[in-house]
CSV table of C-alpha atoms in Angstrom, one decimal:
chain,number,residue,atom,x,y,z
A,281,UNK,CA,37.4,-46.7,53.4
A,282,UNK,CA,39.3,-49.5,51.6
A,283,UNK,CA,37.1,-48.9,48.5
A,284,UNK,CA,37.8,-45.1,48.7
A,285,UNK,CA,41.5,-45.7,48.9
A,286,UNK,CA,41.4,-48.2,46.0
A,287,UNK,CA,39.7,-45.7,43.8
A,288,UNK,CA,42.1,-42.9,44.8
A,289,UNK,CA,45.0,-45.0,43.7
A,290,UNK,CA,43.6,-46.7,40.6
A,291,UNK,CA,40.7,-44.5,39.3
A,292,UNK,CA,41.1,-41.0,40.8
A,293,UNK,CA,38.4,-39.6,38.5
A,294,UNK,CA,35.8,-42.0,39.8
A,295,UNK,CA,33.5,-41.1,42.7
A,296,UNK,CA,32.5,-43.5,45.4
A,297,UNK,CA,28.8,-43.8,46.3
A,298,UNK,CA,27.6,-45.2,49.6
A,299,UNK,CA,24.1,-46.7,49.2
A,300,UNK,CA,21.7,-49.2,50.6
A,301,UNK,CA,18.2,-49.7,52.0
A,302,UNK,CA,16.4,-47.1,54.0
A,303,UNK,CA,18.0,-48.2,57.3
A,304,UNK,CA,21.3,-46.9,56.0
A,305,UNK,CA,20.2,-43.3,56.7
A,306,UNK,CA,20.2,-44.1,60.4
A,307,UNK,CA,24.0,-44.4,60.1
A,308,UNK,CA,24.5,-41.3,58.0
A,309,UNK,CA,25.5,-39.1,61.0
A,310,UNK,CA,28.3,-41.6,62.0
A,311,UNK,CA,29.4,-42.2,58.5
A,312,UNK,CA,29.5,-38.5,57.8
A,313,UNK,CA,32.0,-38.0,60.6
A,314,UNK,CA,34.2,-40.9,59.6
A,315,UNK,CA,34.2,-40.9,55.8
A,316,UNK,CA,35.9,-38.4,53.3
A,317,UNK,CA,33.6,-35.7,52.1
A,318,UNK,CA,33.9,-36.7,48.4
A,319,UNK,CA,31.9,-39.9,49.1
A,320,UNK,CA,28.3,-39.5,47.9
A,321,UNK,CA,25.5,-40.7,50.3
A,322,UNK,CA,22.3,-42.2,49.0
A,323,UNK,CA,19.7,-44.7,50.2
A,324,UNK,CA,16.1,-45.8,49.7
A,325,UNK,CA,13.2,-44.1,51.6
A,326,UNK,CA,11.7,-46.2,54.4
A,327,UNK,CA,8.4,-48.1,54.4
A,328,UNK,CA,8.5,-48.8,50.6
A,329,UNK,CA,8.7,-45.0,50.0
A,330,UNK,CA,5.6,-44.1,52.0
A,331,UNK,CA,7.7,-42.4,54.7
A,332,UNK,CA,9.1,-39.0,53.7
A,333,UNK,CA,12.8,-38.5,52.7
A,334,UNK,CA,14.8,-39.1,55.8
A,335,UNK,CA,15.8,-35.9,57.7
A,336,UNK,CA,19.4,-37.3,57.9
A,337,UNK,CA,19.9,-36.0,54.4
A,338,UNK,CA,19.7,-32.5,55.7
A,339,UNK,CA,22.5,-32.9,58.2
A,340,UNK,CA,25.3,-33.7,55.7
A,341,UNK,CA,26.6,-30.2,55.3
A,342,UNK,CA,28.3,-29.8,51.9
A,343,UNK,CA,28.4,-33.6,51.1
A,344,UNK,CA,26.7,-34.6,47.9
A,345,UNK,CA,23.6,-36.8,48.6
A,346,UNK,CA,20.9,-38.4,46.5
A,347,UNK,CA,17.7,-39.9,48.0
A,348,UNK,CA,16.2,-42.9,46.2
A,349,UNK,CA,12.4,-42.8,45.8
A,350,UNK,CA,10.2,-45.7,45.0
A,351,UNK,CA,8.5,-45.2,41.6
A,352,UNK,CA,6.8,-48.5,42.5
A,353,UNK,CA,7.2,-50.9,45.4
A,354,UNK,CA,7.8,-54.6,45.0
A,355,UNK,CA,5.0,-55.8,47.4
A,356,UNK,CA,2.5,-54.4,44.8
A,357,UNK,CA,4.2,-55.7,41.7
A,358,UNK,CA,1.0,-56.9,39.9
A,359,UNK,CA,-0.9,-53.6,40.7
A,360,UNK,CA,-0.9,-50.3,38.9
A,361,UNK,CA,0.9,-47.7,41.0
A,362,UNK,CA,0.4,-43.9,40.7
A,363,UNK,CA,2.6,-41.9,43.1
A,364,UNK,CA,2.8,-38.5,41.6
A,365,UNK,CA,1.4,-36.6,44.6
A,366,UNK,CA,3.7,-38.5,46.9
A,367,UNK,CA,6.7,-37.7,44.6
A,368,UNK,CA,5.9,-34.0,44.6
A,369,UNK,CA,6.2,-34.0,48.4
A,370,UNK,CA,9.4,-36.1,48.4
A,371,UNK,CA,11.1,-34.1,45.7
A,372,UNK,CA,10.3,-30.8,47.4
A,373,UNK,CA,11.6,-32.2,50.7
A,374,UNK,CA,14.8,-33.4,49.0
A,375,UNK,CA,15.4,-29.9,47.7
A,376,UNK,CA,14.7,-28.4,51.1
A,377,UNK,CA,17.2,-30.8,52.7
A,378,UNK,CA,19.9,-29.6,50.3
A,379,UNK,CA,20.0,-32.8,48.1
A,380,UNK,CA,21.8,-32.3,44.8
A,381,UNK,CA,20.4,-35.4,43.0
A,382,UNK,CA,17.6,-37.9,43.2
A,383,UNK,CA,17.0,-41.4,41.9
A,384,UNK,CA,13.8,-43.4,41.2
A,385,UNK,CA,13.7,-47.2,41.6
A,386,UNK,CA,11.4,-49.4,39.6
A,387,UNK,CA,11.1,-52.8,38.0
A,388,UNK,CA,8.5,-52.4,35.3
A,389,UNK,CA,8.0,-49.7,32.6
A,390,UNK,CA,5.0,-48.2,30.8
A,391,UNK,CA,2.7,-48.7,33.8
A,392,UNK,CA,5.0,-46.6,35.9
A,393,UNK,CA,5.4,-44.0,33.2
A,394,UNK,CA,3.1,-41.5,35.0
A,395,UNK,CA,5.3,-41.3,38.1
A,396,UNK,CA,8.6,-41.6,36.2
A,397,UNK,CA,7.5,-38.8,33.9
A,398,UNK,CA,6.6,-36.6,36.8
A,399,UNK,CA,10.1,-37.1,38.4
A,400,UNK,CA,11.8,-36.2,35.1
A,401,UNK,CA,9.7,-33.1,34.4
A,402,UNK,CA,9.7,-31.8,38.0
A,403,UNK,CA,13.5,-32.1,38.0
A,404,UNK,CA,13.4,-29.3,35.3
A,405,UNK,CA,10.4,-27.4,36.6
A,406,UNK,CA,9.9,-27.3,40.3
A,407,UNK,CA,6.6,-25.4,39.9
A,408,UNK,CA,5.0,-28.3,38.2
A,409,UNK,CA,1.9,-29.5,40.0
A,410,UNK,CA,0.4,-33.0,39.9
A,411,UNK,CA,-2.8,-31.7,38.4
A,412,UNK,CA,-0.9,-29.9,35.6
A,413,UNK,CA,1.3,-32.9,35.0
A,414,UNK,CA,-1.6,-35.4,34.8
A,415,UNK,CA,-3.2,-33.0,32.3
A,416,UNK,CA,0.0,-33.2,30.1
A,417,UNK,CA,0.3,-36.9,30.6
A,418,UNK,CA,-3.3,-37.5,29.7
A,419,UNK,CA,-2.8,-35.5,26.5
A,420,UNK,CA,-0.4,-38.2,25.3
A,421,UNK,CA,-2.9,-41.0,26.0
A,422,UNK,CA,-6.3,-39.5,24.9
A,423,UNK,CA,-7.6,-36.9,22.6
A,424,UNK,CA,-9.9,-33.9,23.0
A,425,UNK,CA,-12.2,-33.7,26.0
A,426,UNK,CA,-11.2,-37.3,27.0
A,427,UNK,CA,-7.7,-36.1,27.9
A,428,UNK,CA,-9.2,-33.7,30.6
A,429,UNK,CA,-11.4,-36.5,31.9
A,430,UNK,CA,-8.5,-38.9,32.1
A,431,UNK,CA,-6.4,-36.4,33.9
A,432,UNK,CA,-9.1,-35.9,36.5
A,433,UNK,CA,-9.6,-39.7,37.0
A,434,UNK,CA,-5.8,-40.3,37.5
A,435,UNK,CA,-5.4,-37.3,39.7
A,436,UNK,CA,-8.1,-38.3,42.1
A,437,UNK,CA,-7.1,-42.0,42.0
A,438,UNK,CA,-3.6,-41.0,43.0
A,439,UNK,CA,-4.3,-38.3,45.5
A,440,UNK,CA,-7.2,-40.1,47.2
A,441,UNK,CA,-5.6,-43.5,47.0
A,442,UNK,CA,-8.6,-45.0,45.4
A,443,UNK,CA,-6.7,-48.1,44.1
A,444,UNK,CA,-5.4,-51.0,46.1
A,445,UNK,CA,-1.9,-50.3,47.3
A,446,UNK,CA,0.5,-51.2,50.1
A,447,UNK,CA,-0.1,-48.1,52.3
A,448,UNK,CA,-2.9,-48.4,54.8
A,449,UNK,CA,-3.1,-44.7,55.6
A,450,UNK,CA,-1.9,-45.3,59.2
A,451,UNK,CA,1.4,-44.7,60.9
A,452,UNK,CA,2.9,-46.7,63.8
A,453,UNK,CA,6.0,-45.9,65.7
A,454,UNK,CA,6.9,-43.1,63.2
A,455,UNK,CA,6.6,-45.3,60.1
A,456,UNK,CA,3.8,-45.8,57.5
A,457,UNK,CA,2.0,-49.1,58.0
A,458,UNK,CA,2.1,-51.2,54.8
A,459,UNK,CA,0.4,-54.4,53.6
A,460,UNK,CA,1.5,-56.8,50.9
A,461,UNK,CA,-1.0,-57.7,48.2
A,462,UNK,CA,1.2,-59.0,45.4
A,463,UNK,CA,4.8,-59.4,46.5
A,464,UNK,CA,6.2,-61.1,43.5
A,465,UNK,CA,9.4,-62.1,45.3
A,466,UNK,CA,7.3,-64.7,47.2
A,467,UNK,CA,4.0,-66.5,46.6
A,468,UNK,CA,2.5,-63.0,45.8
A,469,UNK,CA,-1.1,-64.0,46.4
A,470,UNK,CA,-0.6,-64.5,50.1
A,471,UNK,CA,-4.3,-64.7,51.1
A,472,UNK,CA,-3.2,-66.2,54.5
A,473,UNK,CA,-2.0,-62.8,55.6
A,474,UNK,CA,-4.2,-61.4,58.4
A,475,UNK,CA,-6.0,-58.7,56.4
A,476,UNK,CA,-8.4,-57.9,53.5
A,477,UNK,CA,-8.6,-54.9,51.2
A,478,UNK,CA,-10.5,-52.1,52.8
A,479,UNK,CA,-14.2,-52.0,51.7
A,480,UNK,CA,-13.9,-48.3,50.7
A,481,UNK,CA,-11.0,-49.1,48.3
A,482,UNK,CA,-12.9,-52.1,46.9
A,483,UNK,CA,-15.7,-49.7,46.0
A,484,UNK,CA,-13.6,-46.8,44.8
A,485,UNK,CA,-11.5,-48.8,42.4
A,486,UNK,CA,-14.7,-50.1,40.8
A,487,UNK,CA,-15.6,-46.5,40.2
A,488,UNK,CA,-12.2,-45.7,38.7
A,489,UNK,CA,-12.3,-48.8,36.5
A,490,UNK,CA,-15.8,-47.9,35.2
A,491,UNK,CA,-14.8,-44.3,34.5
A,492,UNK,CA,-11.8,-45.5,32.5
A,493,UNK,CA,-13.8,-48.1,30.6
A,494,UNK,CA,-16.3,-45.3,29.6
A,495,UNK,CA,-13.4,-43.2,28.2
A,496,UNK,CA,-12.0,-46.2,26.3
A,497,UNK,CA,-15.3,-46.9,24.7
A,498,UNK,CA,-15.4,-43.3,23.3
A,499,UNK,CA,-11.9,-43.5,21.9
A,500,UNK,CA,-11.7,-42.2,18.3
A,501,UNK,CA,-8.6,-44.1,16.9
A,502,UNK,CA,-6.9,-47.4,17.3
A,503,UNK,CA,-3.8,-45.6,18.9
A,504,UNK,CA,-6.0,-43.8,21.5
A,505,UNK,CA,-7.9,-47.0,22.2
A,506,UNK,CA,-4.7,-49.0,22.7
A,507,UNK,CA,-3.3,-46.5,25.2
A,508,UNK,CA,-6.6,-46.1,27.1
A,509,UNK,CA,-7.2,-49.9,27.1
A,510,UNK,CA,-3.8,-50.4,28.7
A,511,UNK,CA,-4.6,-48.2,31.7
A,512,UNK,CA,-8.2,-49.4,31.9
A,513,UNK,CA,-7.4,-53.0,32.1
A,514,UNK,CA,-4.8,-52.5,34.8
A,515,UNK,CA,-7.5,-50.8,36.9
A,516,UNK,CA,-10.2,-53.3,36.0
A,517,UNK,CA,-7.9,-56.2,37.0
A,518,UNK,CA,-8.0,-54.8,40.6
A,519,UNK,CA,-11.7,-55.5,40.9
A,520,UNK,CA,-11.8,-59.3,40.5
A,521,UNK,CA,-8.4,-59.6,42.1
A,522,UNK,CA,-9.5,-57.9,45.3
A,523,UNK,CA,-12.6,-60.0,45.4
A,524,UNK,CA,-10.5,-63.2,44.9
A,525,UNK,CA,-8.2,-62.1,47.8
A,526,UNK,CA,-11.2,-61.6,50.1
A,527,UNK,CA,-12.8,-64.9,49.2
A,528,UNK,CA,-9.5,-66.8,49.4
A,529,UNK,CA,-8.8,-65.2,52.8
A,530,UNK,CA,-12.2,-66.2,54.2
A,531,UNK,CA,-11.8,-69.7,52.8
A,532,UNK,CA,-8.4,-69.9,54.6
A,533,UNK,CA,-10.1,-69.0,57.8
A,534,UNK,CA,-12.6,-71.9,57.3
A,535,UNK,CA,-9.7,-74.3,56.7
A,536,UNK,CA,-7.9,-73.0,59.8
A,537,UNK,CA,-11.0,-73.6,61.9
A,538,UNK,CA,-11.4,-77.1,60.4
A,539,UNK,CA,-7.7,-77.7,61.3
A,540,UNK,CA,-8.5,-76.9,64.9
A,541,UNK,CA,-11.4,-79.2,64.9
A,542,UNK,CA,-9.3,-81.9,63.4
A,543,UNK,CA,-6.7,-81.5,66.2
A,544,UNK,CA,-9.5,-81.9,68.7
A,545,UNK,CA,-10.4,-85.1,66.9
A,546,UNK,CA,-13.7,-83.7,65.8
A,547,UNK,CA,-13.2,-85.1,62.2
A,548,UNK,CA,-16.8,-85.1,61.1
A,549,UNK,CA,-17.3,-81.6,62.3
A,550,UNK,CA,-14.2,-80.5,60.4
A,551,UNK,CA,-15.5,-82.1,57.2
A,552,UNK,CA,-18.9,-80.5,57.6
A,553,UNK,CA,-17.3,-77.1,58.1
A,554,UNK,CA,-15.4,-77.4,54.9
A,555,UNK,CA,-18.4,-78.8,53.0
A,556,UNK,CA,-20.9,-76.2,54.2
A,557,UNK,CA,-18.7,-73.1,54.4
A,558,UNK,CA,-15.6,-73.8,52.3
A,559,UNK,CA,-17.0,-75.2,49.1
A,560,UNK,CA,-19.4,-72.2,48.5
A,561,UNK,CA,-16.6,-69.8,48.9
A,562,UNK,CA,-14.4,-71.6,46.4
A,563,UNK,CA,-17.2,-71.7,43.9
A,564,UNK,CA,-17.4,-67.9,44.1
A,565,UNK,CA,-13.6,-67.6,44.1
A,566,UNK,CA,-12.8,-69.5,40.9
A,567,UNK,CA,-14.7,-67.3,38.4
A,568,UNK,CA,-13.1,-64.2,40.0
A,569,UNK,CA,-9.6,-65.7,39.4
A,570,UNK,CA,-10.5,-66.3,35.7
A,571,UNK,CA,-11.9,-62.8,35.3
A,572,UNK,CA,-8.7,-61.3,36.8
A,573,UNK,CA,-6.3,-63.2,34.6
A,574,UNK,CA,-8.2,-62.7,31.4
A,575,UNK,CA,-8.5,-59.0,32.2
A,576,UNK,CA,-4.8,-58.6,32.7
A,577,UNK,CA,-4.0,-60.9,29.7
A,578,UNK,CA,-5.8,-58.3,27.5
A,579,UNK,CA,-3.5,-55.5,28.9
A,580,UNK,CA,-0.2,-57.3,28.2
A,581,UNK,CA,2.0,-55.1,25.9
A,582,UNK,CA,5.6,-55.2,27.4
A,583,UNK,CA,8.1,-57.8,28.5
A,584,UNK,CA,7.3,-56.8,32.1
A,585,UNK,CA,3.6,-57.5,31.5
A,586,UNK,CA,4.5,-60.9,30.0
A,587,UNK,CA,6.5,-61.7,33.1
A,588,UNK,CA,3.7,-60.5,35.3
A,589,UNK,CA,1.2,-62.7,33.5
A,590,UNK,CA,3.5,-65.7,33.8
A,591,UNK,CA,3.9,-65.0,37.5
A,592,UNK,CA,0.1,-64.8,37.9
A,593,UNK,CA,-0.3,-68.3,36.3
A,594,UNK,CA,2.5,-69.7,38.5
A,595,UNK,CA,1.2,-68.2,41.8
A,596,UNK,CA,-2.2,-66.7,41.7
A,597,UNK,CA,-3.9,-69.4,39.6
A,598,UNK,CA,-2.0,-72.2,41.3
A,599,UNK,CA,-2.7,-71.1,44.8
A,600,UNK,CA,-6.4,-70.1,44.3
A,601,UNK,CA,-7.5,-72.9,41.9
A,602,UNK,CA,-5.3,-75.8,42.8
A,603,UNK,CA,-3.9,-75.4,46.3
A,604,UNK,CA,-7.1,-74.4,48.0
A,605,UNK,CA,-9.0,-77.2,46.2
A,606,UNK,CA,-6.5,-79.7,47.5
A,607,UNK,CA,-6.7,-78.3,51.0
A,608,UNK,CA,-10.5,-78.9,50.9
A,609,UNK,CA,-10.0,-82.4,49.5
A,610,UNK,CA,-7.8,-83.3,52.5
A,611,UNK,CA,-11.0,-83.1,54.6
A,612,UNK,CA,-13.6,-84.3,52.1
A,613,UNK,CA,-11.7,-87.1,50.4
A,614,UNK,CA,-13.5,-86.4,47.2
A,615,UNK,CA,-14.6,-83.0,46.1
A,616,UNK,CA,-18.2,-82.3,44.9
A,617,UNK,CA,-18.8,-82.7,41.1
A,618,UNK,CA,-19.8,-79.1,40.8
A,619,UNK,CA,-16.3,-78.1,42.1
A,620,UNK,CA,-14.5,-80.2,39.6
A,621,UNK,CA,-16.8,-79.1,36.8
A,622,UNK,CA,-16.2,-75.5,37.6
A,623,UNK,CA,-12.4,-76.0,37.7
A,624,UNK,CA,-12.5,-77.5,34.2
A,625,UNK,CA,-14.6,-74.5,33.0
A,626,UNK,CA,-12.5,-71.7,34.5
A,627,UNK,CA,-9.3,-73.2,33.1
A,628,UNK,CA,-10.5,-73.5,29.5
A,629,UNK,CA,-9.1,-71.2,26.8
A,630,UNK,CA,-11.3,-68.2,26.3
A,631,UNK,CA,-13.0,-68.7,23.0
A,632,UNK,CA,-14.0,-65.1,22.4
A,633,UNK,CA,-10.7,-63.3,22.9
A,634,UNK,CA,-9.9,-60.9,20.1
A,635,UNK,CA,-6.5,-61.5,18.3
A,636,UNK,CA,-3.6,-59.5,19.8
A,637,UNK,CA,-0.5,-58.1,18.1
A,638,UNK,CA,2.2,-56.2,20.0
A,639,UNK,CA,5.9,-55.6,20.3
A,640,UNK,CA,7.0,-56.3,23.9
A,641,UNK,CA,10.1,-54.1,23.4
A,642,UNK,CA,10.3,-51.1,21.1
A,643,UNK,CA,13.7,-49.7,20.4
A,644,UNK,CA,13.8,-45.9,20.0
A,645,UNK,CA,17.6,-45.3,19.8
A,646,UNK,CA,20.1,-47.1,17.5
A,647,UNK,CA,23.8,-46.7,16.9
A,648,UNK,CA,24.6,-46.2,13.3
A,649,UNK,CA,25.2,-49.6,11.7
A,650,UNK,CA,23.5,-51.4,14.5
A,651,UNK,CA,20.8,-54.0,14.0
A,652,UNK,CA,18.2,-55.0,16.6
A,653,UNK,CA,16.1,-58.2,16.8
A,654,UNK,CA,12.5,-57.4,17.4
A,655,UNK,CA,10.4,-60.0,19.2
A,656,UNK,CA,6.7,-59.9,18.2
A,657,UNK,CA,3.7,-61.5,19.8
A,658,UNK,CA,0.7,-62.3,17.7
A,659,UNK,CA,-2.3,-64.5,18.5
A,660,UNK,CA,-3.6,-64.1,15.0
A,661,UNK,CA,-3.3,-66.9,12.4
A,662,UNK,CA,-2.1,-64.5,9.6
A,663,UNK,CA,1.6,-64.0,8.7
A,664,UNK,CA,3.4,-61.1,10.5
A,665,UNK,CA,5.1,-58.4,8.6
A,666,UNK,CA,7.6,-55.6,9.7
A,667,UNK,CA,7.0,-52.3,7.9
A,668,UNK,CA,9.8,-49.7,7.8
A,669,UNK,CA,9.9,-46.1,6.5
A,670,UNK,CA,13.2,-44.2,6.3
A,671,UNK,CA,13.6,-40.6,7.3
A,672,UNK,CA,9.9,-39.8,7.2
A,673,UNK,CA,9.6,-40.5,3.4
A,674,UNK,CA,6.4,-41.8,1.9
A,675,UNK,CA,7.6,-45.2,1.0
A,676,UNK,CA,7.2,-48.2,3.3
A,677,UNK,CA,9.2,-51.4,2.9
A,678,UNK,CA,7.8,-54.7,4.1
A,679,UNK,CA,9.7,-57.7,5.5
A,680,UNK,CA,8.1,-61.0,6.6
A,681,UNK,CA,8.7,-61.9,10.3
A,682,UNK,CA,9.9,-65.4,11.0
A,683,UNK,CA,8.0,-67.7,13.5
A,684,UNK,CA,10.2,-68.3,16.5
A,685,UNK,CA,8.0,-69.9,19.1
A,686,UNK,CA,4.3,-70.4,19.8
A,687,UNK,CA,2.6,-67.1,19.0
A,688,UNK,CA,6.0,-65.4,18.7
A,689,UNK,CA,7.9,-64.0,15.7
A,690,UNK,CA,11.2,-62.3,15.1
A,691,UNK,CA,12.3,-59.6,12.7
A,692,UNK,CA,15.4,-57.4,12.4
A,693,UNK,CA,15.4,-53.6,12.5
A,694,UNK,CA,18.5,-52.3,10.7
A,695,UNK,CA,21.3,-51.9,9.9
A,696,UNK,CA,20.6,-48.7,7.9
A,697,UNK,CA,22.8,-46.7,5.5
A,698,UNK,CA,25.0,-44.0,7.2
A,699,UNK,CA,23.0,-41.1,5.9
A,700,UNK,CA,19.7,-42.4,7.6
A,701,UNK,CA,19.1,-40.5,10.8
A,702,UNK,CA,15.5,-41.5,11.6
A,703,UNK,CA,13.2,-44.5,10.9
A,704,UNK,CA,9.6,-45.3,11.5
A,705,UNK,CA,8.3,-48.8,11.9
A,706,UNK,CA,5.2,-50.9,12.8
A,707,UNK,CA,4.1,-54.5,12.7
A,708,UNK,CA,1.1,-55.8,10.9
A,709,UNK,CA,-0.8,-59.1,10.6
A,710,UNK,CA,-3.8,-59.0,8.2
A,711,UNK,CA,-6.0,-56.2,9.5
A,712,UNK,CA,-4.1,-56.0,12.8
A,713,UNK,CA,-1.3,-53.4,13.2
A,714,UNK,CA,0.6,-51.9,16.0
A,715,UNK,CA,1.0,-48.1,16.4
A,716,UNK,CA,3.9,-46.6,14.4
A,717,UNK,CA,7.1,-46.3,16.5
A,718,UNK,CA,10.2,-44.2,15.7
A,719,UNK,CA,13.9,-44.8,16.2
A,720,UNK,CA,16.7,-42.2,16.0
A,721,UNK,CA,20.1,-43.3,14.7
A,722,UNK,CA,23.0,-41.7,16.6
């Protein structure tokens, strides 16, 4: 009420918005009676978005209200998340409840493009179905028959929840039951939580990853291959990551049992338990961790992806390869040579990784007279060049990029002459080149 009064006196053209987590909707009825009608109500959906839009939105009479839907949820921040089918239900329900607006919350981009794109297009066309949308989206990622195949793969993966996600498919006390598999606000790889990925999901995501890999192998151009590779590697990452979670969880159970034996002063039995059961589990775990990280490393193409990769090194790799080894060492005193040899092997640089070249951020809109610094990542040993073409003409200009840090370069896009309204640009390094991007000047 104080904020509303302040705006009335100092900024009468501004609107006040009451917002918060999902629990705020439980107070809507009371707030609605006590607060002026020109205050807009909004809040997140419960259970990380797996619960439907709260029915309280339908009891606000003529008050303006905007539900906030989860394009992605933070306890699954390392995982690909496709929620188009869920969004169709939520957006239809929001309309039925008389909502005038709708927001989508997210942290990353590109990997959440499918759901974000559906939210945008459904807002204009309420008859759009997930299947039709995925067909349109797939047409931007793949060519010819591969687009239809990609649309079917994504539709089924989303609709049938074939990929690891937070929702278990169960409800308890009126709310969806969720599990955290990569909550990046904490240790993320919390293998000590009392659950493992469902065997059916472990199997179905292998099938999704294999189907996407087959499509990627058939791609006809470097642009199509890059776009399919991005989706494919995100799905493929789930396979070794889920296996690593299962193995780490089971090793944790062994260590817990050893801890109980130690409390009972059965020290030798505790050591034997770790030696016989724990060491073999870690020897299976370590290669899966390497597979997962290298798989995701090959998908990195945005600043969000770079942050995710850094987080995996700080949390996933540390917990699985270092912390669990040290936990076993507490019992054994000295770890077997094969354990230390394997640790050295799985933390070596990968010798056969192909060179990468990408722009983590790609400007698409510039103010006239504006210049933007481009950060470029290149693992090749060849100089990096920024290539620019003005207004769709046939002449490209070339500017060398300057080294800025290890495997990183910088170049400047703009400023351009006032009469230029459109530019195209790409980055090259020897035979490597990024796709061509466009920027409009306004």
